[in-house]
């Protein structure tokens, strides 16, 4: 019968140096055997637990031409987005600034650059649900980040270029928001971009969008999480439900969705069928 490791350890106190060496050797041998046994058992257990299958929800065949109808990757989505945001829709989401081409009219919304004046004057296409959020639930991101996903994962390509999720934004605010989740913490927060009412909390890594666009953001949020089978926290669901109910669908949102459907073949059912919100916020 093998001597238990704990007993061997206790005996060391009462033995001679020579005996101690023998007992230490025995303990090390026994410990090595036990460790090997545990590692073997862990390996068998890992083999027995099946990996959760990766969802392919939202997978579509991509189209490329400007005149084609269907989903595009991000690079090609950016080519048709200017056709959607024209006329009364041609304002950036976070501050309501007018723009022409890729140049932001900062004076039109009283915007004052926080730090990067060059990027503040540039229009960028913002993902309401960040590409980071989409990608971190895909195996491709674990194997090579966003670049790998954009090149090799069809589901990610479709989601990254989904027109419903893309809006024009001031470059500096887009960069500051990064992949921070949306939140709300103050009714009248101290401004950080002049008269712009959107603010970013860099310490707590969160972004509070201006009230005028919170309902629009919430309905896009639910569309993306349902369409691409993305996980959603209880806290995020509660916040987005509150925003969707507090800030109803407006004419801007309806017109945008109609234009998206004409180019992509489908829009956001949370805009065209508002009753479906009950499935998320019952």
Short mmCIF file of C-alpha atoms in Angstrom, two decimals:
data_model
loop_
_atom_site.label_atom_id
_atom_site.label_comp_id
_atom_site.label_asym_id
_atom_site.label_seq_id
_atom_site.Cartn_x
_atom_site.Cartn_y
_atom_site.Cartn_z
CA UNK A 1 0.00 0.00 0.00
CA UNK A 2 1.38 3.43 -0.97
CA UNK A 3 2.31 5.90 1.75
CA UNK A 4 0.01 8.97 1.48
CA UNK A 5 1.76 12.20 0.58
CA UNK A 6 0.48 14.03 3.65
CA UNK A 7 1.83 11.28 5.93
CA UNK A 8 5.21 11.42 4.23
CA UNK A 9 5.37 15.14 4.80
CA UNK A 10 4.56 14.74 8.50
CA UNK A 11 7.24 12.06 8.98
CA UNK A 12 9.96 14.37 7.69
CA UNK A 13 10.00 16.22 10.98
CA UNK A 14 11.03 13.17 13.03
CA UNK A 15 13.62 11.53 10.72
CA UNK A 16 17.38 11.70 10.19
CA UNK A 17 18.85 13.61 7.25
CA UNK A 18 19.35 10.37 5.32
CA UNK A 19 15.83 9.23 6.01
CA UNK A 20 14.51 12.66 5.07
CA UNK A 21 16.19 12.44 1.65
CA UNK A 22 14.61 9.04 1.03
CA UNK A 23 11.19 10.28 2.06
CA UNK A 24 11.53 13.43 -0.06
CA UNK A 25 12.42 11.29 -3.11
CA UNK A 26 9.46 9.04 -2.46
CA UNK A 27 7.15 12.03 -2.04
CA UNK A 28 8.35 13.60 -5.27
CA UNK A 29 7.84 10.32 -7.15
CA UNK A 30 4.36 9.91 -5.73
CA UNK A 31 3.54 13.56 -6.49
CA UNK A 32 4.70 13.19 -10.08
CA UNK A 33 2.55 10.10 -10.58
CA UNK A 34 -0.47 11.84 -9.07
CA UNK A 35 0.02 14.91 -11.28
CA UNK A 36 0.32 12.74 -14.40
CA UNK A 37 -2.86 10.90 -13.42
CA UNK A 38 -4.76 14.16 -12.93
CA UNK A 39 -3.55 15.56 -16.27
CA UNK A 40 -4.66 12.37 -18.03
CA UNK A 41 -8.09 12.57 -16.42
CA UNK A 42 -8.43 16.24 -17.37
CA UNK A 43 -7.55 15.42 -20.98
CA UNK A 44 -10.24 12.73 -21.14
CA UNK A 45 -12.78 15.09 -19.61
CA UNK A 46 -12.01 17.79 -22.17
CA UNK A 47 -12.52 15.28 -24.98
CA UNK A 48 -15.88 14.26 -23.56
CA UNK A 49 -17.25 17.84 -23.38
CA UNK A 50 -18.32 18.93 -26.89
CA UNK A 51 -17.41 22.48 -27.93
CA UNK A 52 -20.33 24.84 -28.36
CA UNK A 53 -21.04 25.09 -32.10
CA UNK A 54 -20.38 28.52 -33.61
CA UNK A 55 -23.55 30.17 -34.87
CA UNK A 56 -23.81 30.93 -38.57
CA UNK A 57 -26.91 33.07 -38.10
CA UNK A 58 -27.05 35.86 -40.65
CA UNK A 59 -24.85 34.12 -43.21
CA UNK A 60 -25.53 35.50 -46.69
CA UNK A 61 -23.91 35.53 -50.09
CA UNK A 62 -22.17 38.86 -50.57
CA UNK A 63 -22.76 41.21 -53.50
CA UNK A 64 -20.20 43.71 -54.82
CA UNK A 65 -21.55 46.04 -57.50
CA UNK A 66 -23.09 49.37 -56.49
CA UNK A 67 -26.29 48.48 -58.32
CA UNK A 68 -26.58 44.97 -56.87
CA UNK A 69 -29.14 44.25 -54.15
CA UNK A 70 -27.92 42.33 -51.13
CA UNK A 71 -25.44 42.33 -48.26
CA UNK A 72 -21.93 43.68 -48.74
CA UNK A 73 -18.69 43.52 -46.82
CA UNK A 74 -17.63 46.68 -45.00
CA UNK A 75 -15.42 48.00 -47.80
CA UNK A 76 -18.26 47.79 -50.32
CA UNK A 77 -20.88 48.98 -47.84
CA UNK A 78 -18.99 52.26 -47.52
CA UNK A 79 -19.41 52.79 -51.27
CA UNK A 80 -23.23 52.79 -51.09
CA UNK A 81 -23.75 54.45 -47.69
CA UNK A 82 -23.54 57.99 -49.16
CA UNK A 83 -26.61 57.11 -51.28
CA UNK A 84 -28.57 56.38 -48.11
CA UNK A 85 -27.58 59.44 -46.09
CA UNK A 86 -28.66 62.27 -48.38
CA UNK A 87 -30.99 65.22 -47.90
CA UNK A 88 -32.54 65.35 -44.44
CA UNK A 89 -30.63 62.21 -43.39
CA UNK A 90 -27.24 63.82 -43.98
CA UNK A 91 -26.22 64.51 -40.39
CA UNK A 92 -23.75 62.74 -38.14
CA UNK A 93 -25.33 60.57 -35.46
CA UNK A 94 -23.58 61.77 -32.33
CA UNK A 95 -23.78 65.53 -32.61
CA UNK A 96 -26.16 66.28 -35.49
CA UNK A 97 -23.50 68.00 -37.59
CA UNK A 98 -24.01 68.57 -41.30
CA UNK A 99 -21.38 67.24 -43.66
CA UNK A 100 -20.47 67.22 -47.34
CA UNK A 101 -18.59 64.30 -48.81
CA UNK A 102 -16.12 63.38 -46.09
CA UNK A 103 -15.87 66.86 -44.56
CA UNK A 104 -17.76 67.68 -41.36
CA UNK A 105 -19.23 71.18 -40.89
CA UNK A 106 -18.31 71.53 -37.22
CA UNK A 107 -19.90 74.97 -36.89
CA UNK A 108 -23.31 73.57 -37.90
CA UNK A 109 -23.64 71.82 -34.52
CA UNK A 110 -21.28 73.90 -32.39
CA UNK A 111 -18.69 71.14 -32.23
CA UNK A 112 -15.34 71.89 -30.59
CA UNK A 113 -12.61 69.27 -31.03
CA UNK A 114 -11.60 67.62 -27.78
CA UNK A 115 -8.10 66.63 -28.85
CA UNK A 116 -7.85 65.66 -32.52
CA UNK A 117 -8.97 68.49 -34.81
CA UNK A 118 -7.96 66.65 -37.99
CA UNK A 119 -10.05 63.60 -37.20
CA UNK A 120 -12.89 65.78 -35.90
CA UNK A 121 -13.26 67.35 -39.33
CA UNK A 122 -13.49 63.94 -41.05
CA UNK A 123 -16.60 61.83 -41.63
CA UNK A 124 -16.31 58.16 -40.66
CA UNK A 125 -18.75 55.25 -40.76
CA UNK A 126 -19.55 54.09 -37.26
CA UNK A 127 -20.75 50.62 -36.21
CA UNK A 128 -23.50 51.03 -33.62
CA UNK A 129 -22.79 47.48 -32.44
CA UNK A 130 -18.97 47.53 -32.63
CA UNK A 131 -17.09 45.19 -34.93
CA UNK A 132 -15.20 44.19 -31.78
CA UNK A 133 -18.45 42.95 -30.21
CA UNK A 134 -19.34 40.97 -33.33
CA UNK A 135 -15.87 39.54 -33.79
CA UNK A 136 -15.21 38.49 -30.20
CA UNK A 137 -17.98 35.93 -30.53
CA UNK A 138 -16.36 34.40 -33.61
CA UNK A 139 -13.49 31.91 -33.77
CA UNK A 140 -11.83 33.94 -36.51
CA UNK A 141 -11.13 36.78 -34.06
CA UNK A 142 -9.40 34.45 -31.64
CA UNK A 143 -7.16 33.24 -34.46
CA UNK A 144 -6.21 36.58 -36.00
CA UNK A 145 -8.34 39.52 -34.93
CA UNK A 146 -10.50 41.73 -37.10
CA UNK A 147 -8.30 41.41 -40.18
CA UNK A 148 -8.63 37.63 -40.16
CA UNK A 149 -12.41 37.86 -39.69
CA UNK A 150 -12.79 40.42 -42.48
CA UNK A 151 -10.87 38.21 -44.89
CA UNK A 152 -12.03 34.71 -43.96
CA UNK A 153 -15.32 34.64 -42.04
CA UNK A 154 -18.44 35.11 -44.18
CA UNK A 155 -20.76 35.69 -41.24
CA UNK A 156 -18.48 38.40 -39.87
CA UNK A 157 -18.17 39.99 -43.32
CA UNK A 158 -21.95 40.21 -43.62
CA UNK A 159 -22.37 41.59 -40.09
CA UNK A 160 -19.50 44.08 -40.41
CA UNK A 161 -21.00 45.47 -43.61
CA UNK A 162 -24.66 45.36 -42.56
CA UNK A 163 -26.08 48.75 -43.58
CA UNK A 164 -28.53 48.74 -40.68
CA UNK A 165 -25.61 48.94 -38.25
CA UNK A 166 -23.70 51.74 -40.01
CA UNK A 167 -24.16 55.47 -39.50
CA UNK A 168 -22.17 58.63 -40.30
CA UNK A 169 -20.17 59.99 -37.37
CA UNK A 170 -17.61 62.66 -36.57
CA UNK A 171 -14.27 60.88 -36.74
CA UNK A 172 -13.03 62.06 -33.36
CA UNK A 173 -16.18 60.88 -31.55
CA UNK A 174 -16.06 57.57 -33.43
CA UNK A 175 -12.48 57.09 -32.27
CA UNK A 176 -13.22 58.13 -28.69
CA UNK A 177 -16.22 55.80 -28.44
CA UNK A 178 -14.04 52.94 -29.70
CA UNK A 179 -15.77 49.68 -28.72
CA UNK A 180 -17.25 51.09 -25.51
CA UNK A 181 -20.82 50.03 -24.72
CA UNK A 182 -23.57 52.61 -24.65
CA UNK A 183 -24.76 53.73 -21.26
CA UNK A 184 -26.40 56.65 -19.48
CA UNK A 185 -25.23 58.14 -16.21
CA UNK A 186 -26.12 61.86 -16.20
CA UNK A 187 -29.10 63.85 -17.41
CA UNK A 188 -26.97 66.91 -18.13
CA UNK A 189 -23.37 65.68 -18.48
CA UNK A 190 -20.50 68.13 -18.72
CA UNK A 191 -19.83 68.59 -22.46
CA UNK A 192 -16.53 67.47 -23.92
CA UNK A 193 -17.16 68.41 -27.58
CA UNK A 194 -18.50 71.96 -27.36
CA UNK A 195 -22.28 71.99 -27.84
CA UNK A 196 -22.45 68.29 -28.77
CA UNK A 197 -24.53 66.38 -26.23
CA UNK A 198 -22.82 63.01 -26.69
CA UNK A 199 -20.12 62.29 -24.10
CA UNK A 200 -17.58 59.52 -23.46
CA UNK A 201 -16.34 58.32 -20.08
CA UNK A 202 -12.80 57.11 -20.76
CA UNK A 203 -12.16 55.92 -17.22
CA UNK A 204 -15.24 53.67 -17.08
CA UNK A 205 -15.13 52.94 -20.84
CA UNK A 206 -18.68 53.87 -21.79
CA UNK A 207 -20.44 56.27 -24.17
CA UNK A 208 -23.64 58.25 -23.57
CA UNK A 209 -25.27 59.26 -26.89
CA UNK A 210 -27.48 62.32 -27.18
CA UNK A 211 -31.15 61.71 -26.43
CA UNK A 212 -32.35 62.31 -30.01
CA UNK A 213 -30.73 59.10 -31.27
CA UNK A 214 -31.12 56.69 -28.37
CA UNK A 215 -34.25 55.02 -29.75
CA UNK A 216 -32.59 54.56 -33.15
CA UNK A 217 -29.55 53.00 -31.48
CA UNK A 218 -31.71 50.63 -29.42
CA UNK A 219 -33.60 49.29 -32.44
CA UNK A 220 -30.37 48.71 -34.34
CA UNK A 221 -28.93 47.02 -31.26
CA UNK A 222 -31.80 44.52 -31.09
CA UNK A 223 -31.67 43.87 -34.83
CA UNK A 224 -27.96 43.05 -34.75
CA UNK A 225 -28.08 40.86 -31.66
CA UNK A 226 -31.00 38.84 -32.99
CA UNK A 227 -29.83 38.63 -36.59
CA UNK A 228 -26.30 37.49 -35.78
CA UNK A 229 -27.09 35.54 -32.62
CA UNK A 230 -24.95 37.79 -30.42
CA UNK A 231 -25.05 37.43 -26.66
CA UNK A 232 -26.61 40.29 -24.70
CA UNK A 233 -26.35 41.12 -21.01
CA UNK A 234 -29.40 41.69 -18.85
CA UNK A 235 -28.23 45.24 -18.16
CA UNK A 236 -27.85 46.08 -21.86
CA UNK A 237 -31.24 44.58 -22.68
CA UNK A 238 -32.94 46.64 -19.98
CA UNK A 239 -31.28 49.85 -21.13
CA UNK A 240 -32.12 49.31 -24.79
CA UNK A 241 -35.71 48.37 -23.98
CA UNK A 242 -36.05 51.60 -22.00
CA UNK A 243 -34.61 53.63 -24.88
CA UNK A 244 -36.75 51.92 -27.52
CA UNK A 245 -39.91 52.65 -25.52
CA UNK A 246 -38.98 56.18 -24.45
CA UNK A 247 -37.83 57.36 -27.88
CA UNK A 248 -40.30 56.17 -30.57
CA UNK A 249 -39.61 55.59 -34.25
CA UNK A 250 -39.34 58.87 -36.16
CA UNK A 251 -39.50 59.95 -39.80
CA UNK A 252 -35.69 59.94 -40.14
CA UNK A 253 -35.53 56.33 -39.01
CA UNK A 254 -38.32 55.19 -41.33
CA UNK A 255 -36.79 56.88 -44.37
CA UNK A 256 -33.34 55.47 -43.61
CA UNK A 257 -34.73 51.96 -43.26
CA UNK A 258 -36.62 52.24 -46.55
CA UNK A 259 -33.46 53.28 -48.37
CA UNK A 260 -31.45 50.47 -46.75
CA UNK A 261 -34.04 47.86 -47.78
CA UNK A 262 -33.85 49.06 -51.39
CA UNK A 263 -30.08 48.49 -51.46
CA UNK A 264 -29.64 45.56 -49.10
CA UNK A 265 -32.87 43.72 -49.86
CA UNK A 266 -34.03 43.98 -46.26
CA UNK A 267 -34.02 46.48 -43.44
CA UNK A 268 -34.71 46.45 -39.71
CA UNK A 269 -37.96 44.82 -38.64
CA UNK A 270 -37.78 46.70 -35.35
CA UNK A 271 -38.54 49.80 -37.43
CA UNK A 272 -41.09 48.38 -39.88
CA UNK A 273 -42.78 46.07 -37.36
CA UNK A 274 -42.54 47.86 -34.00
CA UNK A 275 -44.68 45.24 -32.25
CA UNK A 276 -41.77 42.77 -32.42
CA UNK A 277 -40.06 44.77 -29.69
CA UNK A 278 -42.21 42.77 -27.28
CA UNK A 279 -40.11 39.69 -28.08
CA UNK A 280 -37.11 41.47 -26.54
CA UNK A 281 -38.82 43.53 -23.87
CA UNK A 282 -41.73 41.44 -22.57
#
